[in-house]
Coordinates of C-alpha atoms in Angstrom, one line a residue:
Chain A
X22 CA -101.5 50.0 -102.0
X23 CA -104.9 50.9 -101.2
X24 CA -104.5 54.4 -103.2
X25 CA -103.2 51.9 -105.8
X26 CA -106.5 49.9 -105.8
X27 CA -109.0 52.9 -105.3
X28 CA -107.5 54.7 -108.2
X29 CA -108.2 50.8 -110.3
X30 CA -111.7 51.4 -108.9
X31 CA -112.0 54.6 -110.3
X32 CA -110.1 54.3 -113.5
X33 CA -112.6 51.1 -114.0
X34 CA -115.6 53.0 -113.1
X35 CA -114.7 55.8 -116.2
X36 CA -113.8 52.8 -118.4
X37 CA -117.3 51.5 -118.5
X38 CA -119.7 54.8 -118.3
X39 CA -117.6 55.1 -121.3
X40 CA -118.2 51.8 -122.9
X41 CA -121.9 52.1 -121.7
X42 CA -121.7 55.8 -123.6
X43 CA -121.1 54.4 -126.7
X44 CA -123.3 51.4 -126.8
X45 CA -126.6 53.7 -125.8
X46 CA -124.6 56.6 -128.7
X47 CA -124.9 53.9 -131.0
X48 CA -128.4 52.3 -130.7
X49 CA -130.3 56.2 -130.0
X50 CA -128.5 58.8 -132.2
X51 CA -129.7 56.6 -135.0
X52 CA -133.1 56.6 -133.7
X53 CA -132.6 60.0 -132.4
X54 CA -131.8 60.7 -135.5
X55 CA -134.7 59.3 -137.3
X56 CA -137.4 61.2 -135.0
X57 CA -135.4 64.2 -135.7
X58 CA -136.4 63.4 -139.4
X59 CA -139.9 63.1 -139.2
X60 CA -140.5 66.0 -136.7
X61 CA -138.9 68.3 -139.1
X62 CA -141.0 70.9 -141.6
X63 CA -138.7 69.5 -145.0
X64 CA -139.2 73.5 -146.2
X65 CA -138.7 75.3 -143.3
X66 CA -136.6 73.6 -140.5
X67 CA -138.5 74.0 -138.0
X68 CA -140.5 72.0 -135.7
X69 CA -144.2 70.0 -136.6
X70 CA -146.1 66.9 -135.8
X71 CA -147.4 66.3 -138.6
X72 CA -145.8 63.8 -140.2
X73 CA -147.0 61.5 -136.4
X74 CA -150.0 62.7 -136.4
X75 CA -150.5 61.2 -140.0
X76 CA -149.8 58.0 -138.4
X77 CA -151.5 58.0 -135.3
X78 CA -154.8 58.9 -138.0
X79 CA -156.5 55.6 -139.0
X80 CA -158.5 57.1 -142.3
X81 CA -155.6 59.2 -143.0
X82 CA -153.2 56.2 -143.1
X83 CA -156.0 54.1 -145.1
X84 CA -157.0 56.6 -147.9
X85 CA -153.7 58.6 -148.1
X86 CA -151.1 55.2 -147.3
X87 CA -153.3 52.0 -148.7
X88 CA -150.3 50.3 -149.4
X89 CA -148.8 50.8 -145.7
X90 CA -152.0 49.0 -144.2
X91 CA -152.1 46.8 -146.7
X92 CA -148.6 45.8 -145.7
X93 CA -148.8 46.2 -142.1
X94 CA -151.8 43.6 -141.8
X95 CA -150.6 41.3 -143.6
X96 CA -147.8 41.2 -141.2
X97 CA -149.9 41.2 -138.5
X98 CA -151.5 38.5 -140.4
X99 CA -148.4 36.6 -140.6
X100 CA -146.9 36.9 -137.5
X101 CA -150.1 34.9 -135.9
X102 CA -149.7 32.6 -138.8
X103 CA -145.7 31.8 -137.9
X104 CA -146.1 31.7 -134.1
X105 CA -148.7 29.1 -134.7
X106 CA -147.4 26.9 -136.7
X107 CA -144.2 27.3 -134.7
X108 CA -145.6 26.5 -131.3
X109 CA -147.4 23.6 -132.8
X110 CA -144.4 22.1 -134.6
X111 CA -142.1 22.8 -131.5
X112 CA -143.6 22.5 -128.7
X113 CA -145.3 19.2 -129.3
X114 CA -142.1 18.0 -131.3
X115 CA -139.5 19.0 -127.9
X116 CA -141.5 17.5 -124.9
X117 CA -141.9 14.4 -127.3
X118 CA -138.0 14.3 -127.7
X119 CA -137.9 15.1 -123.5
X120 CA -139.9 12.3 -123.1
X121 CA -138.7 9.8 -125.4
X122 CA -136.5 9.8 -127.4
X123 CA -133.5 12.2 -125.0
X124 CA -130.5 10.6 -128.0
X125 CA -132.2 13.1 -130.7
X126 CA -132.6 16.5 -129.6
X127 CA -128.7 17.3 -130.3
X128 CA -130.4 16.2 -133.2
X129 CA -133.2 18.6 -133.6
X130 CA -131.6 20.7 -132.0
X131 CA -129.1 21.8 -135.1
X132 CA -131.7 21.1 -137.6
X133 CA -134.0 23.9 -135.4
X134 CA -130.3 25.9 -135.4
X135 CA -129.3 25.2 -138.8
X136 CA -131.4 28.6 -140.7
X137 CA -129.3 30.7 -138.4
X138 CA -126.4 29.8 -141.0
X139 CA -128.9 29.9 -144.2
X140 CA -129.0 33.5 -146.1
X141 CA -132.3 34.3 -146.8
X142 CA -131.5 34.4 -150.5
X143 CA -130.7 30.6 -150.3
X144 CA -133.9 30.0 -148.1
X145 CA -135.9 31.8 -150.8
X146 CA -134.1 30.0 -153.9
X147 CA -134.9 26.7 -152.1
X148 CA -137.9 26.7 -150.7
X149 CA -139.7 28.5 -154.1
X150 CA -140.0 25.4 -155.7
X151 CA -141.2 23.8 -152.9
X152 CA -144.0 25.9 -152.5
X153 CA -144.5 26.3 -156.5
X154 CA -144.7 22.3 -156.4
X155 CA -146.3 22.5 -153.5
X156 CA -149.3 24.8 -155.0
X157 CA -149.1 23.1 -157.8
X158 CA -150.6 19.4 -155.8
X159 CA -153.1 21.5 -154.0
X160 CA -154.7 23.1 -156.8
X161 CA -154.4 19.6 -159.3
X162 CA -156.5 17.3 -156.5
X163 CA -157.9 19.7 -154.1
X164 CA -158.6 22.7 -156.7
X165 CA -157.4 24.4 -153.9
X166 CA -155.2 27.8 -155.8
X167 CA -153.3 28.5 -152.6
X168 CA -150.4 29.5 -155.0
X169 CA -150.9 33.2 -153.5
X170 CA -151.2 32.5 -150.4
X171 CA -149.9 34.0 -147.1
X172 CA -149.3 30.5 -145.9
X173 CA -146.0 29.8 -147.8
X174 CA -144.5 32.9 -146.1
X175 CA -145.4 32.1 -143.1
X176 CA -143.6 28.9 -143.5
X177 CA -140.9 30.7 -144.7
X178 CA -140.6 33.0 -141.3
X179 CA -141.7 29.7 -139.7
X180 CA -137.9 28.1 -140.5
X181 CA -136.4 31.9 -139.7
X182 CA -138.3 32.1 -135.9
X183 CA -136.9 28.7 -135.4
X184 CA -133.8 29.1 -134.0
X185 CA -134.7 31.5 -131.6
X186 CA -137.8 29.6 -130.9
X187 CA -136.1 26.8 -130.2
X188 CA -133.9 29.0 -127.7
X189 CA -137.1 29.8 -125.7
X190 CA -138.5 26.9 -125.5
X191 CA -136.0 24.6 -124.5
X192 CA -135.2 26.9 -121.6
X193 CA -138.7 26.5 -120.5
X194 CA -138.6 23.1 -120.6
X195 CA -135.2 22.8 -118.8
X196 CA -136.2 24.6 -115.6
X197 CA -139.6 21.6 -115.0
X198 CA -139.2 18.1 -115.1
X199 CA -141.3 16.9 -117.9
X200 CA -140.8 13.3 -117.5
X201 CA -142.5 13.2 -114.4
X202 CA -144.4 15.5 -114.7
X203 CA -145.8 13.8 -117.2
X204 CA -145.6 10.9 -115.7
X205 CA -147.6 12.0 -112.3
X206 CA -150.7 13.2 -114.8
X207 CA -150.6 9.5 -116.5
X208 CA -150.7 7.5 -114.0
X209 CA -153.5 9.9 -112.6
X210 CA -154.9 9.0 -115.5
X211 CA -154.5 11.5 -118.4
X212 CA -154.4 11.1 -121.8
X213 CA -151.4 12.2 -123.7
X214 CA -153.5 15.0 -125.2
X215 CA -154.5 15.9 -121.4
X216 CA -150.3 16.0 -120.4
X217 CA -149.3 18.5 -122.9
X218 CA -152.8 20.6 -122.4
X219 CA -153.5 21.0 -118.8
X220 CA -149.6 19.6 -117.5
X221 CA -146.4 21.3 -120.3
X222 CA -148.4 23.9 -122.0
X223 CA -149.5 26.1 -118.5
X224 CA -145.2 25.7 -116.8
X225 CA -144.1 26.4 -120.1
X226 CA -146.4 29.8 -120.5
X227 CA -143.3 32.2 -120.2
X228 CA -141.2 30.3 -122.8
X229 CA -144.0 30.0 -125.1
X230 CA -145.1 33.8 -124.7
X231 CA -141.2 34.8 -125.3
X232 CA -140.9 32.7 -128.7
X233 CA -144.6 34.0 -129.7
X234 CA -142.8 37.6 -128.6
X235 CA -139.8 36.8 -130.6
X236 CA -141.2 35.8 -133.5
X237 CA -143.5 38.3 -133.5
X238 CA -141.1 40.9 -133.3
X239 CA -138.9 38.9 -136.1
X240 CA -142.3 38.6 -138.4
X241 CA -142.9 42.3 -138.0
X242 CA -139.1 43.4 -138.7
X243 CA -138.8 40.8 -142.0
X244 CA -137.8 42.3 -145.4
X245 CA -135.5 40.3 -147.2
X246 CA -137.5 37.2 -147.6
X247 CA -140.5 39.2 -148.1
X248 CA -139.0 41.2 -150.7
X249 CA -137.9 38.2 -152.7
X250 CA -141.0 36.4 -152.2
X251 CA -142.6 39.5 -153.9
X252 CA -144.6 40.0 -150.9
X253 CA -146.0 43.3 -149.4
X254 CA -145.3 42.9 -146.2
X255 CA -144.8 45.7 -143.7
X256 CA -141.2 46.4 -144.3
X257 CA -141.7 46.7 -148.1
X258 CA -144.2 48.6 -147.9
X259 CA -142.0 50.9 -145.9
X260 CA -139.4 50.6 -148.3
X261 CA -141.5 51.3 -151.2
X262 CA -143.2 54.5 -149.4
X263 CA -139.5 55.7 -148.8
X264 CA -139.1 56.2 -152.1
X265 CA -142.4 59.2 -152.2
X266 CA -143.0 59.9 -148.5
X267 CA -139.8 59.3 -146.6
X268 CA -140.6 61.4 -143.7
X269 CA -143.7 58.9 -142.9
X270 CA -141.6 56.0 -144.2
X271 CA -139.2 56.5 -141.5
X272 CA -141.5 57.4 -138.5
X273 CA -143.5 53.6 -139.9
X274 CA -139.9 52.1 -138.9
X275 CA -139.2 54.0 -135.8
X276 CA -142.7 52.9 -134.3
X277 CA -142.4 49.2 -135.4
X278 CA -138.3 49.5 -133.5
X279 CA -140.3 50.9 -130.8
X280 CA -142.9 48.0 -130.8
X281 CA -140.2 45.2 -131.5
X282 CA -138.8 47.2 -127.9
X283 CA -141.8 47.1 -126.3
X284 CA -142.7 43.7 -127.0
X285 CA -139.0 42.6 -126.7
X286 CA -139.4 44.4 -122.5
X287 CA -142.6 42.4 -122.4
X288 CA -140.9 39.7 -122.8
X289 CA -138.4 39.8 -119.4
X290 CA -142.5 40.9 -117.6
X291 CA -143.9 37.4 -118.6
X292 CA -140.9 34.9 -118.2
X293 CA -140.5 33.0 -115.1
X294 CA -143.8 34.8 -113.6
X295 CA -143.6 31.4 -111.2
X296 CA -140.2 31.8 -109.8
X297 CA -141.6 35.0 -108.2
X298 CA -138.4 36.8 -110.2
X299 CA -139.7 38.1 -113.0
X300 CA -140.6 41.8 -112.2
X301 CA -144.3 41.4 -113.2
X302 CA -144.0 38.7 -109.9
X303 CA -142.7 41.0 -107.8
X304 CA -145.1 43.6 -108.7
X305 CA -147.6 41.5 -108.1
X306 CA -145.7 40.3 -104.7
X307 CA -145.6 44.7 -104.4
X308 CA -149.4 44.7 -104.9
X309 CA -150.6 41.3 -102.4
X310 CA -148.3 42.6 -99.5
X311 CA -150.2 46.0 -99.4
X312 CA -152.7 45.8 -96.9
X313 CA -156.9 46.1 -98.8
Chain B
X265 CA -147.5 -11.2 -92.5
X266 CA -148.0 -8.7 -89.8
X267 CA -151.9 -7.9 -90.5
X268 CA -152.2 -6.1 -93.4
X269 CA -155.8 -5.0 -93.9
X270 CA -157.8 -6.5 -97.0
X271 CA -160.8 -4.3 -97.4
X272 CA -160.0 -1.6 -100.3
X273 CA -156.5 -4.2 -101.9
X274 CA -156.2 -6.3 -104.7
X275 CA -154.0 -8.5 -106.0
X276 CA -151.4 -8.6 -107.6
X277 CA -149.3 -10.7 -109.6
X278 CA -145.6 -10.2 -111.4
X279 CA -144.5 -13.4 -113.5
X280 CA -141.1 -13.9 -114.8
X281 CA -141.2 -9.9 -115.9
X282 CA -137.2 -9.3 -118.2
X283 CA -136.8 -6.3 -119.5
X284 CA -133.6 -5.5 -121.1
X285 CA -131.6 -1.9 -121.7
X286 CA -128.7 -2.4 -123.8
X287 CA -128.0 -5.6 -123.3
X288 CA -128.4 -5.5 -119.5
X289 CA -130.8 -7.6 -118.3
X290 CA -132.7 -4.8 -115.6
X291 CA -135.9 -7.6 -114.8
X292 CA -134.4 -11.2 -115.3
X293 CA -138.0 -13.4 -115.1
X294 CA -138.6 -11.7 -111.5
X295 CA -142.1 -13.0 -110.2
X296 CA -143.4 -11.7 -107.4
X297 CA -146.9 -11.9 -106.2
X298 CA -148.4 -9.3 -103.5
X299 CA -151.2 -10.7 -101.6
X300 CA -154.2 -8.1 -101.5
X301 CA -153.7 -5.2 -98.4
X302 CA -150.2 -5.8 -98.8
X303 CA -147.5 -3.6 -98.0
X304 CA -144.6 -5.2 -99.9
X305 CA -141.2 -2.7 -100.2
X306 CA -138.5 -4.3 -103.0
X307 CA -135.0 -3.3 -100.9
X308 CA -132.1 -3.5 -103.8
X309 CA -128.9 -1.3 -104.6
X310 CA -128.8 0.4 -107.6
X311 CA -129.6 -0.9 -110.5
X312 CA -130.7 -4.2 -108.8
X313 CA -133.8 -3.2 -110.8
X314 CA -136.8 -2.8 -108.2
X315 CA -137.6 0.6 -109.5
X316 CA -137.6 -1.3 -113.4
X317 CA -140.6 -3.5 -111.5
X318 CA -142.2 -0.9 -110.3
X319 CA -142.4 0.8 -113.7
X320 CA -143.6 -1.8 -115.9
X321 CA -146.4 -1.8 -113.0
X322 CA -147.3 1.6 -113.2
X323 CA -147.4 1.3 -117.3
X324 CA -144.3 3.7 -116.7
X325 CA -142.3 0.9 -119.3
X326 CA -142.7 -2.2 -120.7
X327 CA -141.7 -5.2 -120.3
X328 CA -140.3 -7.3 -122.9
X329 CA -141.5 -10.4 -121.8
X330 CA -144.0 -11.7 -118.6
X331 CA -147.5 -11.1 -117.5
X332 CA -148.8 -8.9 -114.8
X333 CA -152.0 -9.3 -113.3
X334 CA -154.2 -6.8 -111.1
X335 CA -156.9 -8.7 -109.6
X336 CA -156.8 -11.3 -111.7
X337 CA -156.9 -8.7 -114.9
X338 CA -154.3 -9.0 -117.1
X339 CA -152.9 -5.6 -117.6
X340 CA -149.4 -6.5 -119.3
X341 CA -151.0 -4.1 -122.7
X342 CA -152.9 -1.3 -120.7
X343 CA -151.6 1.9 -121.1
X344 CA -150.3 3.7 -118.0
X345 CA -153.3 6.5 -117.8
X346 CA -156.4 3.0 -117.5
X347 CA -154.6 1.6 -115.1
X348 CA -155.8 2.6 -111.9
X349 CA -153.1 3.4 -110.0
X350 CA -151.6 5.7 -107.7
X351 CA -147.8 6.7 -107.6
X352 CA -145.4 8.4 -105.2
X353 CA -142.6 9.8 -107.4
X354 CA -138.2 9.7 -106.0
X355 CA -138.6 13.3 -107.9
X356 CA -141.4 16.0 -106.8
X357 CA -143.6 15.9 -108.9
X358 CA -146.5 17.8 -108.1
X359 CA -148.0 20.3 -110.8
X360 CA -146.2 23.7 -110.2
X361 CA -148.8 26.0 -111.8
X362 CA -151.2 24.1 -109.1
X363 CA -152.7 24.6 -105.5
X364 CA -152.3 21.7 -103.3
X365 CA -155.8 21.3 -103.1
X366 CA -155.8 21.3 -106.9
X367 CA -152.8 18.4 -107.2
X368 CA -155.3 16.7 -105.7
X369 CA -158.6 17.6 -107.5
X370 CA -157.3 16.7 -110.9
X371 CA -156.8 13.0 -111.1
X372 CA -160.7 13.0 -109.7
X373 CA -161.4 15.8 -112.5
X374 CA -160.0 13.3 -115.3
X375 CA -162.5 10.8 -113.5
X376 CA -165.6 13.0 -114.3
X377 CA -166.5 14.2 -111.1
X378 CA -168.1 16.8 -110.2
X379 CA -166.5 20.1 -108.0
X380 CA -168.5 20.0 -104.9
X381 CA -166.8 15.9 -104.8
X382 CA -163.4 17.2 -105.4
X383 CA -163.1 19.4 -103.4
X384 CA -164.7 17.1 -100.5
X385 CA -162.7 14.6 -101.3
X386 CA -159.5 16.6 -102.0
X387 CA -160.1 18.0 -98.5
X388 CA -160.8 14.8 -96.6
X389 CA -157.0 13.5 -98.4
X390 CA -155.3 17.3 -97.1
X391 CA -156.9 15.5 -94.2
X392 CA -155.4 12.8 -94.2
X393 CA -152.0 13.5 -94.8
X394 CA -152.3 16.2 -92.1
X395 CA -152.3 19.5 -94.6
X396 CA -155.4 20.7 -94.5
X397 CA -153.8 24.5 -93.6
X398 CA -151.7 24.5 -97.1
X399 CA -154.5 24.0 -99.2
X400 CA -154.3 26.4 -101.4
X401 CA -150.2 27.1 -101.1
X402 CA -148.5 26.1 -104.4
X403 CA -144.9 23.6 -104.3
X404 CA -142.6 25.9 -104.8
X405 CA -143.8 27.6 -101.3
X406 CA -144.1 23.8 -99.4
X407 CA -141.2 21.8 -97.5
X408 CA -140.3 18.5 -99.7
X409 CA -141.6 16.5 -97.3
X410 CA -144.8 18.5 -97.4
X411 CA -144.8 18.1 -101.4
X412 CA -144.9 14.2 -101.2
X413 CA -147.6 14.3 -98.5
X414 CA -150.0 16.5 -101.3
X415 CA -148.1 13.6 -103.6
X416 CA -149.2 11.0 -101.3
X417 CA -152.4 12.4 -101.4
X418 CA -153.1 12.7 -104.4
X419 CA -152.4 9.6 -105.3
X420 CA -154.4 8.2 -103.1
X421 CA -157.4 10.7 -103.5
X422 CA -157.8 8.7 -107.1
X423 CA -159.1 5.5 -104.8
X424 CA -156.0 3.5 -106.9
X425 CA -156.2 -0.4 -106.9
X426 CA -152.1 -0.1 -106.2
X427 CA -150.2 2.5 -104.4
X428 CA -146.6 2.3 -105.8
X429 CA -144.5 3.8 -104.2
X430 CA -140.6 4.9 -106.0
X431 CA -138.3 5.9 -102.8
X432 CA -140.7 8.9 -102.2
X433 CA -138.7 9.4 -99.4
X434 CA -135.0 9.4 -100.3
X435 CA -134.9 13.0 -101.3
X436 CA -135.7 14.5 -97.7
X437 CA -133.8 15.0 -94.0
X438 CA -133.2 11.6 -92.4
X439 CA -135.7 12.9 -89.3
X440 CA -138.8 14.4 -92.1
X441 CA -138.3 10.7 -93.8
X442 CA -138.6 8.8 -90.3
X443 CA -141.3 10.8 -89.4
X444 CA -143.0 10.3 -93.2
X445 CA -142.2 6.7 -93.3
X446 CA -144.2 5.9 -90.3
X447 CA -147.1 8.0 -91.3
X448 CA -147.1 6.2 -94.9
X449 CA -147.8 3.4 -92.9
X450 CA -150.6 4.6 -90.6
X451 CA -152.3 6.1 -93.8
X452 CA -151.6 2.7 -95.6
X453 CA -153.7 0.5 -93.3
X454 CA -155.7 3.1 -92.8
X455 CA -157.1 3.0 -96.4
X456 CA -156.0 -1.3 -97.1
X457 CA -154.4 0.3 -100.4
X458 CA -152.4 -2.3 -101.9
X459 CA -148.6 -0.9 -102.2
X460 CA -145.5 -1.5 -103.7
X461 CA -142.6 0.7 -102.2
X462 CA -139.5 0.3 -103.4
X463 CA -136.1 1.7 -101.4
X464 CA -132.7 1.2 -101.3
X465 CA -133.3 2.4 -97.4
X466 CA -133.1 -1.3 -95.6
X467 CA -134.1 0.8 -92.6
X468 CA -136.9 2.0 -94.3
X469 CA -138.0 -1.5 -95.6
X470 CA -138.2 -3.2 -92.5
X471 CA -139.8 -0.5 -90.8
X472 CA -143.0 -0.4 -93.0
X473 CA -143.6 -3.5 -95.0
X474 CA -145.6 -5.9 -94.3
X475 CA -142.5 -8.1 -96.3
X476 CA -139.6 -7.3 -97.9
X477 CA -138.3 -8.4 -101.0
X478 CA -134.2 -7.9 -101.6
X479 CA -133.6 -7.5 -105.3
X480 CA -129.9 -8.7 -107.4
X481 CA -129.5 -7.8 -110.9
X482 CA -132.8 -8.3 -112.2
X483 CA -134.0 -11.2 -109.6
X484 CA -136.1 -11.7 -106.1
X485 CA -132.8 -12.8 -104.1
X486 CA -135.3 -13.1 -101.4
X487 CA -139.1 -12.1 -100.0
X488 CA -140.1 -12.6 -96.1
X489 CA -141.7 -10.8 -93.5
X490 CA -139.1 -7.9 -92.4
X491 CA -138.2 -10.4 -89.3
X492 CA -137.4 -13.4 -91.3
X493 CA -135.6 -11.7 -93.3
X494 CA -133.2 -10.4 -90.9
X495 CA -132.7 -13.7 -88.5
X496 CA -132.8 -15.7 -92.1
X497 CA -131.3 -15.1 -95.0
X498 CA -131.8 -17.4 -97.4
X499 CA -129.0 -16.2 -100.0
X500 CA -125.0 -14.1 -98.7
X501 CA -126.4 -11.6 -100.8
X502 CA -129.4 -11.4 -98.4
X503 CA -127.1 -11.7 -95.6
X504 CA -124.8 -9.0 -96.5
X505 CA -127.5 -6.6 -98.0
X506 CA -130.1 -6.7 -95.1
X507 CA -128.0 -5.4 -91.8
X508 CA -124.3 -6.3 -91.1
X509 CA -122.4 -9.2 -91.2
X510 CA -119.5 -10.6 -89.7
X511 CA -118.7 -13.9 -92.1
X512 CA -116.1 -16.0 -89.9
X513 CA -114.7 -19.7 -91.4
X514 CA -115.2 -22.5 -89.6
X515 CA -117.0 -25.9 -90.3
X516 CA -119.8 -27.4 -90.6
X517 CA -121.3 -31.1 -89.7
X518 CA -124.2 -31.7 -90.1
X519 CA -126.7 -28.6 -88.2
X520 CA -124.2 -27.3 -86.3
X521 CA -120.8 -24.9 -87.3
X522 CA -118.1 -24.3 -84.9
X523 CA -117.5 -20.2 -84.2
X524 CA -115.6 -18.5 -82.0
X525 CA -115.7 -21.9 -79.6
X526 CA -119.2 -22.5 -79.6
X527 CA -122.2 -24.4 -81.4
X528 CA -124.0 -21.9 -83.9
X529 CA -126.8 -23.5 -85.3
X530 CA -127.1 -23.3 -89.2
X531 CA -130.2 -22.2 -91.2
X532 CA -132.0 -24.7 -94.0
X533 CA -129.8 -24.1 -97.2
X534 CA -126.1 -23.8 -95.7
X535 CA -123.4 -25.4 -97.3
X536 CA -120.9 -28.6 -95.8
X537 CA -117.5 -29.0 -95.4
X538 CA -115.4 -25.6 -95.3
X539 CA -117.9 -23.0 -94.6
X540 CA -118.1 -19.0 -94.0
X541 CA -120.6 -18.4 -91.1
X542 CA -122.6 -15.4 -91.8
X543 CA -122.8 -13.1 -87.7
X544 CA -125.0 -10.7 -86.9
X545 CA -123.4 -8.3 -84.7
X546 CA -126.1 -9.2 -82.2
X547 CA -125.5 -12.5 -81.9
X548 CA -121.9 -12.6 -80.7
X549 CA -121.8 -12.2 -76.9
X550 CA -118.3 -10.9 -75.8
X551 CA -116.6 -10.8 -72.9
X552 CA -113.6 -8.6 -71.1
X553 CA -110.9 -10.9 -69.7
X554 CA -108.2 -10.6 -68.0
X555 CA -106.7 -14.4 -68.2
X556 CA -105.5 -14.0 -71.6
X557 CA -105.7 -18.2 -71.6
X558 CA -109.3 -17.9 -72.3
X559 CA -109.1 -14.6 -74.6
X560 CA -109.7 -15.1 -78.5
X561 CA -110.1 -11.7 -79.8
X562 CA -108.7 -8.4 -79.3
X563 CA -110.7 -4.8 -79.4
X564 CA -109.7 -2.6 -82.4
X565 CA -112.1 0.2 -81.9
X566 CA -115.4 1.1 -80.2
X567 CA -118.4 3.4 -81.3
X568 CA -121.2 4.8 -79.0
X569 CA -124.1 5.0 -81.2
X570 CA -126.8 6.6 -79.4
X571 CA -129.0 3.4 -78.8
X572 CA -126.2 0.7 -79.0
X573 CA -122.4 0.4 -79.2
X574 CA -120.4 -1.4 -81.7
X575 CA -117.3 -2.9 -80.8
X576 CA -114.8 -3.8 -83.6
X577 CA -112.8 -6.9 -83.0
X578 CA -109.8 -8.5 -84.6
X579 CA -109.4 -12.7 -83.6
X580 CA -106.5 -14.6 -83.4
X581 CA -107.2 -16.1 -86.5
X582 CA -106.7 -13.1 -87.7
X583 CA -110.9 -12.1 -88.9
X584 CA -112.5 -8.9 -87.9
X585 CA -115.6 -9.5 -85.7
X586 CA -118.0 -6.6 -85.4
X587 CA -119.7 -7.0 -82.1
X588 CA -122.9 -5.6 -80.8
X589 CA -123.3 -4.1 -77.4
X590 CA -125.1 -1.9 -75.0
X591 CA -124.3 1.7 -75.3
X592 CA -123.6 1.8 -71.7
X593 CA -121.0 -1.2 -72.1
X594 CA -118.5 0.2 -74.8
X595 CA -116.4 2.3 -72.1
X596 CA -115.8 -0.7 -71.5
X597 CA -113.5 -2.1 -74.5
X598 CA -110.9 0.1 -74.7
X599 CA -109.1 -0.2 -77.8
X600 CA -106.1 -3.2 -77.8
X601 CA -107.7 -5.0 -74.7
X602 CA -108.2 -8.8 -75.0
X603 CA -112.1 -10.1 -74.9
X604 CA -114.0 -13.1 -75.2
X605 CA -116.3 -13.4 -78.1
X606 CA -118.8 -16.7 -78.4
X607 CA -122.1 -17.2 -80.0
X608 CA -125.2 -16.6 -78.5
X609 CA -126.4 -19.6 -80.3
X610 CA -128.8 -17.6 -82.9
X611 CA -128.6 -19.6 -85.8
X612 CA -127.2 -18.3 -89.1
X613 CA -126.4 -19.3 -93.0
X614 CA -123.1 -21.2 -94.4
X615 CA -121.8 -20.5 -97.7
X616 CA -118.7 -22.2 -98.9
X617 CA -115.6 -20.8 -98.3

């Protein structure tokens, strides 16, 4: 009996390793392929770090690949706009729903998850006329010509990141007793703004950072909507650059992938710091224990 | 009243408060007056409206109608954050991102007090609840009892007009609950703040309050000092809810009723004619008998309960009567033995059969 269970355990262990190897290969092989391609001298086939040296040389990128620099800055700006609008929209709404109209939470969840089911092309076709109408309206009444503004793409990205940001913030709100905390703060004399700023937000720090990181990772990797809106973000610039200089384009793609990975990795550090379960809080705990 | 301080307290008046949730009356015309510095406990089963009354006073719920006045001022329409009331909640309510000291300072900071004064006041308050040594701890580093103590210090730090306690002990274990209960009373007497304490635990309410109000279906059934509430309940609900009650059928003749072979004086408001007399276990005398003629009940069971004992009997009229005895007497009453029950002569309430 014990011999059979030992052989079963061995088989399971072997199967586990096969699965892990396949998954790692699936993700890592393309990256290794990209790394190999970007470190190859195309004519001789020798190894070279020239592409990466170019990429880390800011001045050279600015002069040789202005579209890339422009796309990168555009994407960074878009990330900030998206994160700010998303947080300003979601945090107060979700807190308010939890406090005052908990019956609405399923509806809000449904609305926030809806973009997952809407293809990018449908989103663009639907949003483009709305934005052009809004643009014309703003120009007519306020003289503000923001037809080409980054804001519109930012708004589209807010819709895009809603499902992920909602999940992250919802997990944060579930982990604290928002109702009791806000009632306690109110009874001590806090206005609603103070409750949000001094009580709710500090206790949602991990969730807010997670949702922000997710939004940044999504915006930096987004191609379809920007391309359909004819905007030059990082991914569109990479795509266009790929036609003339494939190596630098692939190197930028690889770098942005690594960056997104680092962002997601950072999330596991900042999340849940209060309960002492995150790697960051464990590290802090070790630091505290060490003699000074 | 049992000597409440009036130095820091103000009078509170709830008048004809009504509050309905989806057609259910949580408050059905509740009226309550609290004297300055008085400690009033609201007692009642789940859903009786006691928490709703407290939340209306705190401003966390809006009554459908009725008025709330504090120190003679109508505060019914004033928002929570302008009411100047300290509140301790049933759930742990310390702000998790702040230390105990910062929690206590929170309300003072909102009132614009400078750091030195805040620090001193927070120190005093933590000292008052015996937690000076834990000032720099976060909520998750403290026990439930410690967290509720800090919450009490935080509520008192702002020198509220009224202190509201919404079942603050119900999440704690029995021993801590008793300790903290006594501590709350000591502190309340020390600071003299008018206090409304909501609980479903009758022992808690009877132990700490100047007066206890018993609530049922949104109304105050009776409010009286603990001893009076226990010995002279005005309604069957109060008699049943506070303490244990035996229901013995009888016939009332004016001021007395004949119960278990002896006269029982009837409380004011008792019914006449065929009645059920609500008799406390300690109002019944039990005697072991050797002759069958004098016996009128049979012992069903006897339990030792620490400080006292409890004997469950069944009378010859087939009614169950519980009797409280001394803890050393429990062994005298074996199950099946014949006993004589008789009233001790304490007044009791009679209700129509």
